[in-house]
Coordinates of C-alpha atoms and ligand atoms in Angstrom, one line a residue:
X262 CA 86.3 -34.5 114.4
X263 CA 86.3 -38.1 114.9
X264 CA 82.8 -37.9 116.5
X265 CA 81.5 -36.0 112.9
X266 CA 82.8 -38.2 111.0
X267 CA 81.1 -41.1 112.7
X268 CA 84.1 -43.3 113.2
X269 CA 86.2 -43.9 116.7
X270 CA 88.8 -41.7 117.3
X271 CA 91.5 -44.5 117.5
X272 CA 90.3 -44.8 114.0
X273 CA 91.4 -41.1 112.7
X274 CA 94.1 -40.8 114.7
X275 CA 95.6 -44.1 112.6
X276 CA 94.3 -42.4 109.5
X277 CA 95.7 -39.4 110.5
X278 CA 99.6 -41.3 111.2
X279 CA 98.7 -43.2 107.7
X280 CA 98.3 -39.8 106.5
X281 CA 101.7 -38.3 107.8
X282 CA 99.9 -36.5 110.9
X283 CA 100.6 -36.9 114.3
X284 CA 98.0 -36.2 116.5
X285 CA 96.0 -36.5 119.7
X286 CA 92.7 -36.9 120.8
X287 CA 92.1 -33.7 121.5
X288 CA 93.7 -32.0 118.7
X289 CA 92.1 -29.2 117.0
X290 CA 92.5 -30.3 113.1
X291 CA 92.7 -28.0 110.2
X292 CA 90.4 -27.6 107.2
X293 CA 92.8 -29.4 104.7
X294 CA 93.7 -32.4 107.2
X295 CA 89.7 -32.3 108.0
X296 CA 89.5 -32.5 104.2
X297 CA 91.8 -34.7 104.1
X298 CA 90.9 -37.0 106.4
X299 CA 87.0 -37.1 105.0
X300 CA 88.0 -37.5 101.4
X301 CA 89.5 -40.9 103.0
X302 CA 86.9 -42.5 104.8
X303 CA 84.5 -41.0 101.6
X304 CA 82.8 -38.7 104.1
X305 CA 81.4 -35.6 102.1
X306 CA 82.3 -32.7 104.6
X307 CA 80.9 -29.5 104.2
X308 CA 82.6 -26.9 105.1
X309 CA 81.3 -23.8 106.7
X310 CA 82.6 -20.4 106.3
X311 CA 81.2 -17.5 108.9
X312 CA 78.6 -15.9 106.6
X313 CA 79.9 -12.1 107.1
X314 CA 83.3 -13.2 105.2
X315 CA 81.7 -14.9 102.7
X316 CA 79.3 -11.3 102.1
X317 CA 80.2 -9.5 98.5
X318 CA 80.1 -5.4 99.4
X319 CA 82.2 -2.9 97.6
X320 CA 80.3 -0.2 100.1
X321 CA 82.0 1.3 103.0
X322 CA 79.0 0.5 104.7
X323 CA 81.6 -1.2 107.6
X324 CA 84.0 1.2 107.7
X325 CA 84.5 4.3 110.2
X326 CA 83.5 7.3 108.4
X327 CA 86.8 8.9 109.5
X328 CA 88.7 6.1 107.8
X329 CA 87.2 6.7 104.6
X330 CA 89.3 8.9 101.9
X331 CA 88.0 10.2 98.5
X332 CA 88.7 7.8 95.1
X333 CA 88.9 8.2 92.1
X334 CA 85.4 8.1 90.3
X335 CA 85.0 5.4 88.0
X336 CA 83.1 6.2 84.7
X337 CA 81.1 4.4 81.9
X338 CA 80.9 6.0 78.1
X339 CA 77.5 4.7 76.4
X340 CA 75.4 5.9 73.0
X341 CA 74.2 4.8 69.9
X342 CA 76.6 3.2 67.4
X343 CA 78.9 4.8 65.7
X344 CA 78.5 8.3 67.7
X345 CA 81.9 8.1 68.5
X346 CA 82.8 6.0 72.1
X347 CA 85.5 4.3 71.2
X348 CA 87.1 7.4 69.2
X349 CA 86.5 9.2 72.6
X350 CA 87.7 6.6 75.1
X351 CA 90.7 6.6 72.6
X352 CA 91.3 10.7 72.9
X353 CA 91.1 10.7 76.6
X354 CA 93.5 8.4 77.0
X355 CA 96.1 9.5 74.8
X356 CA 95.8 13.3 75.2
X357 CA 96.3 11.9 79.2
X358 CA 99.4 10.1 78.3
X359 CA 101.1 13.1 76.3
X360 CA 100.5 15.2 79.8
X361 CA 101.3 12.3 82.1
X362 CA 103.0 9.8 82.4
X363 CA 105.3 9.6 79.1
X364 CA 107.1 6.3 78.3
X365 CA 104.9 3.6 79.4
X366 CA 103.6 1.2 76.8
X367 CA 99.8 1.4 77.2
X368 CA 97.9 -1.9 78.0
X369 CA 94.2 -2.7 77.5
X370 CA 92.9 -3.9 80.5
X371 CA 89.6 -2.9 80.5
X372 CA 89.7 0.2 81.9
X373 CA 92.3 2.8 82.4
X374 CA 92.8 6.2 84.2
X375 CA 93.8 9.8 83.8
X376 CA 94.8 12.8 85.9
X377 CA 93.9 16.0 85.6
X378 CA 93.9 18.6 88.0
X379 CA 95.9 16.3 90.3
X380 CA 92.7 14.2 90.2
X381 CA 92.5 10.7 88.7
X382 CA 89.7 9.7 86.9
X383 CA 89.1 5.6 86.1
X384 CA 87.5 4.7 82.6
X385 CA 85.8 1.8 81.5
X386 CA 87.4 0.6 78.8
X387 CA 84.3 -1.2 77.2
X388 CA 82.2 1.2 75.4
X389 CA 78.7 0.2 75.3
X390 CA 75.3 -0.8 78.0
X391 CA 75.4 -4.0 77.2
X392 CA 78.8 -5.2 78.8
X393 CA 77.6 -2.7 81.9
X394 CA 74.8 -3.9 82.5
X395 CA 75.7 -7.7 82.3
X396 CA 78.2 -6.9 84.9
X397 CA 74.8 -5.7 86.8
X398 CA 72.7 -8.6 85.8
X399 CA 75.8 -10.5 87.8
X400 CA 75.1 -8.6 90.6
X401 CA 78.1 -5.9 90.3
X402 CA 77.9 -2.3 90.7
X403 CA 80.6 -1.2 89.2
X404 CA 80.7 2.5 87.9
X405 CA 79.7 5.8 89.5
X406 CA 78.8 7.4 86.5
X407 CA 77.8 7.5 82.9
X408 CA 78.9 9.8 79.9
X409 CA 76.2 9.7 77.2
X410 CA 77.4 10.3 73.4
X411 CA 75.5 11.8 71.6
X412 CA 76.5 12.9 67.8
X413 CA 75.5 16.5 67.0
X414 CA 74.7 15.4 63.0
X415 CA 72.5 12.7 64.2
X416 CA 70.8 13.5 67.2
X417 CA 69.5 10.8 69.6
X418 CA 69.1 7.4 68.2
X419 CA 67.4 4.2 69.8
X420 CA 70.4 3.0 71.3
X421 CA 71.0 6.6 72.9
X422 CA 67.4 5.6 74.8
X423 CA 68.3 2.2 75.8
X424 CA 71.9 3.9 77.6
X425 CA 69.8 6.6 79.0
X426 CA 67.4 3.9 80.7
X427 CA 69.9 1.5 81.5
X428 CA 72.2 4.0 83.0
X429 CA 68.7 5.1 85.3
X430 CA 68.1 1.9 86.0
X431 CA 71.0 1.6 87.3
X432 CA 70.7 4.6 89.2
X433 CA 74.0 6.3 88.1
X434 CA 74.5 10.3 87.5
X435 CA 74.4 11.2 83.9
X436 CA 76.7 13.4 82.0
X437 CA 76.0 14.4 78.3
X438 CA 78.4 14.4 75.6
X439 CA 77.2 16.1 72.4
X440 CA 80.3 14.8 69.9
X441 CA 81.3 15.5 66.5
X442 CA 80.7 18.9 66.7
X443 CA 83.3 19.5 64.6
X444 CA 81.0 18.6 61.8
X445 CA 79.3 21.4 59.5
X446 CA 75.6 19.4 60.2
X447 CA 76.4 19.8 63.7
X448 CA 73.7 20.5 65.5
X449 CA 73.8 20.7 69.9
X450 CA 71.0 22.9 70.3
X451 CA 68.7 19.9 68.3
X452 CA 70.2 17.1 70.7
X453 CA 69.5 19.1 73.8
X454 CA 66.3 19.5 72.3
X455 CA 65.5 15.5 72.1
X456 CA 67.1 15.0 75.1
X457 CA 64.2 17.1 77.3
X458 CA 62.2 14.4 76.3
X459 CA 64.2 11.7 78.3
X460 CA 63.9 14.1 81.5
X461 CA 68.0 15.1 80.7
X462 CA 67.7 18.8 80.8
X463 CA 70.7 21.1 80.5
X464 CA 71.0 23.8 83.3
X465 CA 70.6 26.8 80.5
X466 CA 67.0 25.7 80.3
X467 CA 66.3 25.1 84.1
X468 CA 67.3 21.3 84.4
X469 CA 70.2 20.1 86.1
X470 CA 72.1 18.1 83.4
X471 CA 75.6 18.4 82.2
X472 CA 76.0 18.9 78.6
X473 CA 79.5 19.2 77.3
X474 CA 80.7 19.6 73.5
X475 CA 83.0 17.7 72.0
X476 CA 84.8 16.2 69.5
X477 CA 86.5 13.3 70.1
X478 CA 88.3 13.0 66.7
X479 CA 89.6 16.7 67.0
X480 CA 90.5 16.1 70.8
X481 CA 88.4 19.4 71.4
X482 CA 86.1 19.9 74.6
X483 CA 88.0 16.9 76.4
X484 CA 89.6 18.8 79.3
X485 CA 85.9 20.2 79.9
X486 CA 84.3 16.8 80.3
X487 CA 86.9 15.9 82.5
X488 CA 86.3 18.8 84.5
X489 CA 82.5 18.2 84.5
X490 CA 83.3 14.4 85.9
X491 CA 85.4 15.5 88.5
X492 CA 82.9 18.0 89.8
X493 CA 80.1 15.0 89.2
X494 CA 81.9 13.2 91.8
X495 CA 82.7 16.1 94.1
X496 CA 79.6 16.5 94.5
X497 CA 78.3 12.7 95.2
X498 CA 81.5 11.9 97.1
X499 CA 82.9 8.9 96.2
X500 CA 85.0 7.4 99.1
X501 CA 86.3 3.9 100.4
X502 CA 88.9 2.8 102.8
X503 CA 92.2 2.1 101.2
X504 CA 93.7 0.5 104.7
X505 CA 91.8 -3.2 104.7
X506 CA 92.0 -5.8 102.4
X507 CA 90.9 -5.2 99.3
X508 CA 87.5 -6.2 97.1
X509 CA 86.7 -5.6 93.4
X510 CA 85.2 -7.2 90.4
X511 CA 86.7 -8.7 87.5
X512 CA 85.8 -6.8 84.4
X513 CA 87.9 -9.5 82.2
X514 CA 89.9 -12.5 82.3
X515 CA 91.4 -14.9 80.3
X516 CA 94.1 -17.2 79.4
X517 CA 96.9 -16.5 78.3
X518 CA 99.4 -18.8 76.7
X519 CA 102.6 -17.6 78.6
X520 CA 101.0 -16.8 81.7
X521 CA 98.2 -19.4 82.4
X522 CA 94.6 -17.2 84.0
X523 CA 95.0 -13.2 83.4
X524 CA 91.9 -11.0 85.2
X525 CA 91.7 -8.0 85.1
X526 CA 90.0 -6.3 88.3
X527 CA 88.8 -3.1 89.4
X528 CA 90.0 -2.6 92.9
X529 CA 86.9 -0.8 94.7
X530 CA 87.5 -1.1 98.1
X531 CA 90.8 -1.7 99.8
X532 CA 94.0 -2.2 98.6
X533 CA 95.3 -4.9 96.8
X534 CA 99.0 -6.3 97.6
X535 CA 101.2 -8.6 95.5
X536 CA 101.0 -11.9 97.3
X537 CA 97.7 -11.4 98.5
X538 CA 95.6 -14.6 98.9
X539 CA 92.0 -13.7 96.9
X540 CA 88.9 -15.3 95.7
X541 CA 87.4 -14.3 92.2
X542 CA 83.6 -15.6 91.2
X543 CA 84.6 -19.6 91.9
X544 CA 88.5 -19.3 91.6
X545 CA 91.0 -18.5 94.1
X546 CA 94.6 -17.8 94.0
X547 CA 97.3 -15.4 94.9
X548 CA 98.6 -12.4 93.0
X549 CA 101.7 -13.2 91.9
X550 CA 102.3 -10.0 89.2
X551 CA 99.7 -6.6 88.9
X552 CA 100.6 -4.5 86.2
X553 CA 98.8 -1.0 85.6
X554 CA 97.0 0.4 82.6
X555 CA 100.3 2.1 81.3
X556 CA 102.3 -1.3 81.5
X557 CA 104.3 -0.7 84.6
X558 CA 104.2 -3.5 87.6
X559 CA 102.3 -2.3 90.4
X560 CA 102.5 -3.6 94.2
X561 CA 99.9 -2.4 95.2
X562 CA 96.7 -0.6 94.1
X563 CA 94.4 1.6 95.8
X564 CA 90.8 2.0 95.4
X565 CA 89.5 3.0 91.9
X566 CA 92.4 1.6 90.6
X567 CA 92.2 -1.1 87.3
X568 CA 95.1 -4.0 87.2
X569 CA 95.7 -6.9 85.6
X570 CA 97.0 -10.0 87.6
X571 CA 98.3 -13.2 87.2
X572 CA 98.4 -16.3 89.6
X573 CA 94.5 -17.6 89.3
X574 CA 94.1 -21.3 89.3
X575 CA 91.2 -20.5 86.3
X576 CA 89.3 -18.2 84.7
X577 CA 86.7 -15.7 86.3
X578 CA 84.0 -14.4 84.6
X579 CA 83.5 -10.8 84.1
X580 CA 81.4 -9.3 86.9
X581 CA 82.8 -12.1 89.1
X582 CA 83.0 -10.3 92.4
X583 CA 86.8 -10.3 94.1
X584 CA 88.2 -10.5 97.9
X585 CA 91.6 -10.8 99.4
X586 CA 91.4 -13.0 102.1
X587 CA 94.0 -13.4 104.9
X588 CA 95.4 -17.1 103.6
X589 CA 94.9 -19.0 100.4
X590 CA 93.6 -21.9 102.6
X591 CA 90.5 -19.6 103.5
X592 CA 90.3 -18.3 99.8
X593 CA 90.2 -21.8 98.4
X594 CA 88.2 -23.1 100.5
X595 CA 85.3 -19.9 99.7
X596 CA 86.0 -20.5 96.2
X597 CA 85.2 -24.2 96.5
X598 CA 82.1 -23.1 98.7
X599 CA 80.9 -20.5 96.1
X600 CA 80.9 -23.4 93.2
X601 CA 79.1 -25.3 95.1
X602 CA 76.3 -23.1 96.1
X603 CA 76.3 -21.7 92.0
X604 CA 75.5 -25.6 90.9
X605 CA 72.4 -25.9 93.7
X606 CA 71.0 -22.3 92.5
X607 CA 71.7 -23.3 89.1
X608 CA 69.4 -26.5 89.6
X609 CA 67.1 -24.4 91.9
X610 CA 64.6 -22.3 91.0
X611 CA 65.3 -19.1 89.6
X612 CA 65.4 -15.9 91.4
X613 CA 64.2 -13.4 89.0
X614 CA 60.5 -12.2 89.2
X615 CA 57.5 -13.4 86.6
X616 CA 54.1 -12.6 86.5
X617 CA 52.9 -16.1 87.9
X618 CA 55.3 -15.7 90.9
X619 CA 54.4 -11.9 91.1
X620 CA 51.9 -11.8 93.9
X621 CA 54.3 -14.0 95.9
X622 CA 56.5 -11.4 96.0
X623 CA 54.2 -8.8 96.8
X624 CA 52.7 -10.5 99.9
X625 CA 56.2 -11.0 101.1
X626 CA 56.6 -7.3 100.9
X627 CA 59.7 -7.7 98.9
X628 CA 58.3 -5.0 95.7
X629 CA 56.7 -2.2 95.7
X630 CA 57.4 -1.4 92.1
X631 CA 57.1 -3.8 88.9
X632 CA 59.8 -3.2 86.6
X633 CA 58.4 -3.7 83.0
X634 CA 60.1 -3.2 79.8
X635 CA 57.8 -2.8 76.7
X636 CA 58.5 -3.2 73.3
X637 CA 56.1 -2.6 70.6
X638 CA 55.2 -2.8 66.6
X639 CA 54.6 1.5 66.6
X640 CA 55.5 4.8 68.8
X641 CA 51.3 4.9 68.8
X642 CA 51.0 1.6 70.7
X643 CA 53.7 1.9 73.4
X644 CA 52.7 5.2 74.8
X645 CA 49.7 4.0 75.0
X646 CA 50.4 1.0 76.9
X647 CA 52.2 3.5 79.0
X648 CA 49.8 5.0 79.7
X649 CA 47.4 2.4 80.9
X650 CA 50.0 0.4 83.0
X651 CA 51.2 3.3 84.8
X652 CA 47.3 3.6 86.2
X653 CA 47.4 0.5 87.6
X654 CA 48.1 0.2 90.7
X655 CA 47.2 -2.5 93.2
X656 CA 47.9 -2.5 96.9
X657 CA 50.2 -0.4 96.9
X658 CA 52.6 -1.9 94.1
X659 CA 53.0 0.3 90.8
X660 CA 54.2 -0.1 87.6
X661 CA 57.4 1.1 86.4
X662 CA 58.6 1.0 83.4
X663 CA 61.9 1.1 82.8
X664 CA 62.7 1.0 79.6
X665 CA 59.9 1.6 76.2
X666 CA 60.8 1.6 72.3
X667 CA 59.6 0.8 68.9
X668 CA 61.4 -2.8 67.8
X669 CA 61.5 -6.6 68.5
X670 CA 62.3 -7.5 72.0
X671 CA 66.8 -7.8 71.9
X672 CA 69.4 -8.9 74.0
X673 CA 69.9 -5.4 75.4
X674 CA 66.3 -5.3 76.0
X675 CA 66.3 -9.0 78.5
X676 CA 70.1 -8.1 80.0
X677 CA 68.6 -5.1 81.3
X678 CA 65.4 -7.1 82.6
X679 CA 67.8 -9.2 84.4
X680 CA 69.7 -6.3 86.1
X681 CA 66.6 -4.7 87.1
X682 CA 64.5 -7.9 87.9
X683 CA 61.9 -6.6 84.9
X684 CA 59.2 -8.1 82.7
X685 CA 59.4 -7.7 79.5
X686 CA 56.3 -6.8 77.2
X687 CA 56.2 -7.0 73.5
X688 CA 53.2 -5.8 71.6
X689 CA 52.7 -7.3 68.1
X690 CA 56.9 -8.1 68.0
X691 CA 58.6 -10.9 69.3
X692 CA 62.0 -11.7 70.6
X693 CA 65.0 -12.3 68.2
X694 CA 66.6 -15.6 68.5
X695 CA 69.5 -13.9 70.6
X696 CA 67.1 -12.7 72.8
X697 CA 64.9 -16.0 73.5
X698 CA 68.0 -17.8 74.4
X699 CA 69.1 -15.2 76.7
X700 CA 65.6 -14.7 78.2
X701 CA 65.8 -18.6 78.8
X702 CA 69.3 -18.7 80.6
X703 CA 68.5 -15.5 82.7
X704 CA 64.9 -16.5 83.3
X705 CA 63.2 -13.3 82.2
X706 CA 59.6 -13.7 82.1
X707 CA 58.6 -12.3 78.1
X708 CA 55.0 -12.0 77.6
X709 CA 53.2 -11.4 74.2
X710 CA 49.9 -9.5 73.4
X711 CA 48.1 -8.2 70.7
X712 CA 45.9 -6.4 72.3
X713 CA 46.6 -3.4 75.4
X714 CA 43.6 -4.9 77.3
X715 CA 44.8 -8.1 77.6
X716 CA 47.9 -6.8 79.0
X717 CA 46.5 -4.7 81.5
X718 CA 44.4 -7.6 82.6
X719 CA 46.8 -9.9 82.5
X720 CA 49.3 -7.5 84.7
X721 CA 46.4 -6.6 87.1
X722 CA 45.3 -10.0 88.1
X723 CA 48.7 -11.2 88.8
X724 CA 49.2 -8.2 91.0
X725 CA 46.3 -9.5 92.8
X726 CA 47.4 -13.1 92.2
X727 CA 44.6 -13.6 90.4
X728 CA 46.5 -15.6 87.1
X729 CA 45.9 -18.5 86.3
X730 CA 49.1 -20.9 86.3
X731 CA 50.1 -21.9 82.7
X732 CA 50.7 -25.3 81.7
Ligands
GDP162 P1 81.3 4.0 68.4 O1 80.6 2.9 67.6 O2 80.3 4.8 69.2 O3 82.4 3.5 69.3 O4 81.9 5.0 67.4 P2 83.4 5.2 66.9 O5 84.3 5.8 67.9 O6 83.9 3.9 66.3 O7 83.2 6.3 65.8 C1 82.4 6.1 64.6 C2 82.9 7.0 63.5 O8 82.7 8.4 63.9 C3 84.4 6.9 63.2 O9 84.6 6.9 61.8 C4 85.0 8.1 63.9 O10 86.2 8.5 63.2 C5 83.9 9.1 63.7 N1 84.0 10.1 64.8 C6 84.1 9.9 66.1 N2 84.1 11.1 66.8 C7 84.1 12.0 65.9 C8 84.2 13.5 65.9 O11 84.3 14.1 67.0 N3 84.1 14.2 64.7 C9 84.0 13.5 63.6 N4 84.0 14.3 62.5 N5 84.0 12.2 63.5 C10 84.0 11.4 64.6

């Protein structure tokens, strides 16, 4: 120590007495003396954690295939406005607690789950794509699957096509819910219809895609969407290891008057312990009190399972990634590491792709597709910049688009460009303020045209890394 520290070692050990540690020369020092010790003699120490504890997977990539038991799947409900997510998030849960579990005092913590069947089922508690897929643009994957709303007396609406293609994006299994059916200008057969067009077929009409009916308000169809998830995730298999320490992601936090930091996780792999020492985003601690979606205190919780916990030092950020660790001296100092390493990449350069960085990536063999995102002035012009960019392709890269609608460019519009590491083309519109100041924090590369055949060009030559650097 004394020899990294550039001083003698008569010298620490006195700092070390001064300090209230007795030691010898050839004592091995912990990280907090070490800290310590540095702090005194204004050394900066860095200190370095092996890299394999300090990696973020939720997979059971690491773990024996014979250690592995089924979870829970965990599901996302997405749509247009006012088609009814909320009203159906509400009738799940409830007709769940009537069956279940009577007598707790149900608690919002961002998710919740049912049984049925024997089988639990986790839900995301916030309706919508955009809070999903900022979670993604953080670099957390955390849902198996999506429900689509879709009300039968409107039919499929612009936001019902930006879920669809963020939910593909994200690669996640879709399920359809055609609500509202209690309606007399209920219409499924029109929905099912619209949908063919988004490649969602329903298995009547030789696709493969779930559609149930439902109404949320009249609590009617439920117990066959539920049925339909669980056999969603029979089918994909969704497993982790419940015997190791457990990892998750926060899907809220915040603080609370009375009891100082509150997160609430998703556990996705392990299983989670009071007492247990943990990292979250940049914050450590230890949970001192879990409670469950139905109010009752936990002390422990398996995988698939959401909780809310107190005993953080601050407050995470949603899509914050979190791990137990064996001692809060480990957690704190990954949590100190982590903040450190977020302020360099937040001076650095950015990560996400652009066209004048494009060819880069290529040649490093890092993309084989380009992720684009067009918006344009009319239905006319976007399919036919469609069309056009998915001809191009140069050495081997394509274009993909991922997502394509009539309207300025929105917030939705650049959070999915970060997830997906996109472009984002808009053809006679522009960004809304929202969406330039997003664009700007996420570095999403926005480019405007007027005209398809300077988009082409301008797409093809930086593909060849051919552009010309702006200035
Ligand atoms: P969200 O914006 O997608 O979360 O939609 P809400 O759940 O807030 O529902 C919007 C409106 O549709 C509310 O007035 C609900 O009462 C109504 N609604 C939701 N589901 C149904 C349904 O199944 N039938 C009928 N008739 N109305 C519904």
């Amino acid at each position: 120590t004394a020899k990294l520290l550039h001083k003698d070692a008569s010298e620490v050990i006195k700092k070390l007495i001064m300090l209230g540690t007795m030691a010898t020369i050839n004592q091995e020092l912990d990280m907090d003396t070490i800290l310590l010790l540095a702090g005194d003699f204004g050394v900066e120490v860095e200190v370095k954690i092996p890299v394999e504890e300090d990696r973020f997977e939720t997979t059971e990539e690491n773990d024996e295939p014979e250690s592995l038991t089924t979870r829970p799947p965990v599901v996302t409900i997405m749509g247009h406005v006012d088609h009814g997510k909320t009203t159906l998030l509400d009738a799940i849960r409830s007709t769940n607690v009537i069956g279940g579990e009577a007598g707790g005092i149900t608690q919002h913590i961002g998710a919740y789950q049912v049984e049925i069947n024997s089988k639990k089922i986790t839900f995301l508690d916030t309706p919508g794509h955009e809070a999903f897929t900022a979670m993604r643009a953080r670099g957390a994957q955390v849902t198996d699957m999506t429900i689509i709303v879709v009300a039968a007396d409107d039919g499929v609406m612009p936001q019902t096509v930006e879920a669809i293609n963020h939910a593909k994006a994200a690669g996640l299994p879709i399920i359809v819910a055609v609500n509202k059916i209690d309606k007399p200008d209920a219409n499924p057969d029109k929905v099912k219809q619209e949908l063919t067009e988004y490649e969602l077929v329903p298995e009547e009409w030789g696709g493969d895609t779930i559609f149930v009916n439902v109404s949320a308000k009249q609590k009617m169809g439920l117990e066959d969407l539920l049925e339909m998830i669980l056999l969603v995730a029979e089918v994909n298999e969704y497993k982790a290891n419940p015997d190791k320490r457990a990892r998750g992601t926060i899907i809220e936090a915040e603080l609370d008057k009375g009891r100082g930091s509150v997160a609430r996780i998703l556990v996705q792999n392990g299983t989670l312990k009071v007492g247990d020492a943990f990292v979250a985003g940049n914050c450590f601690g230890r949970v001192r009190a879990m409670v469950n979606d139905k109010g009752r205190r936990l002390k422990e919780a398996g995988p698939s399972t959401p909780v809310e916990i107190t005993g953080l030092t601050e407050v995470p950020l949603a899509g914050d990634p979190f791990m137990v660790f064996e001692d809060e001296r480990k957690a704190r100092a990954i949590a100190e590491k982590r903040a450190t390493t977020q302020r360099q990449s937040e001076l650095g350069s950015n990560t996400r792709v652009t066209l004048d960085d494009l060819f880069q990536h290529i040649k490093d063999g890092e993309m084989k597709d380009l992720n684009v995102i067009i918006k344009g002035d009319v239905q006319g012009s976007v399919e036919a910049l469609k069309g056009s960019l998915n001809k191009i392709e140069v050495e081997g890269v394509r274009v993909k688009i991922i997502h394509s609608s009539v309207g300025a460019i929105n917030e939705s519009d650049i959070i999915l460009a970060a997830a997906s590491n996109a472009i984002v083309i808009g053809f006679n519109v522009r960004p809304d303020n929202q969406a330039k100041a997003t664009a700007d924090s996420e570095k999403v590369d926005i480019r405007l045209h007027r005209v398809i055949y300077n988009v082409i060009e301008e797409i093809e030559q930086a593909m060849k890394g051919m552009l010309d650097p702006i200035y």
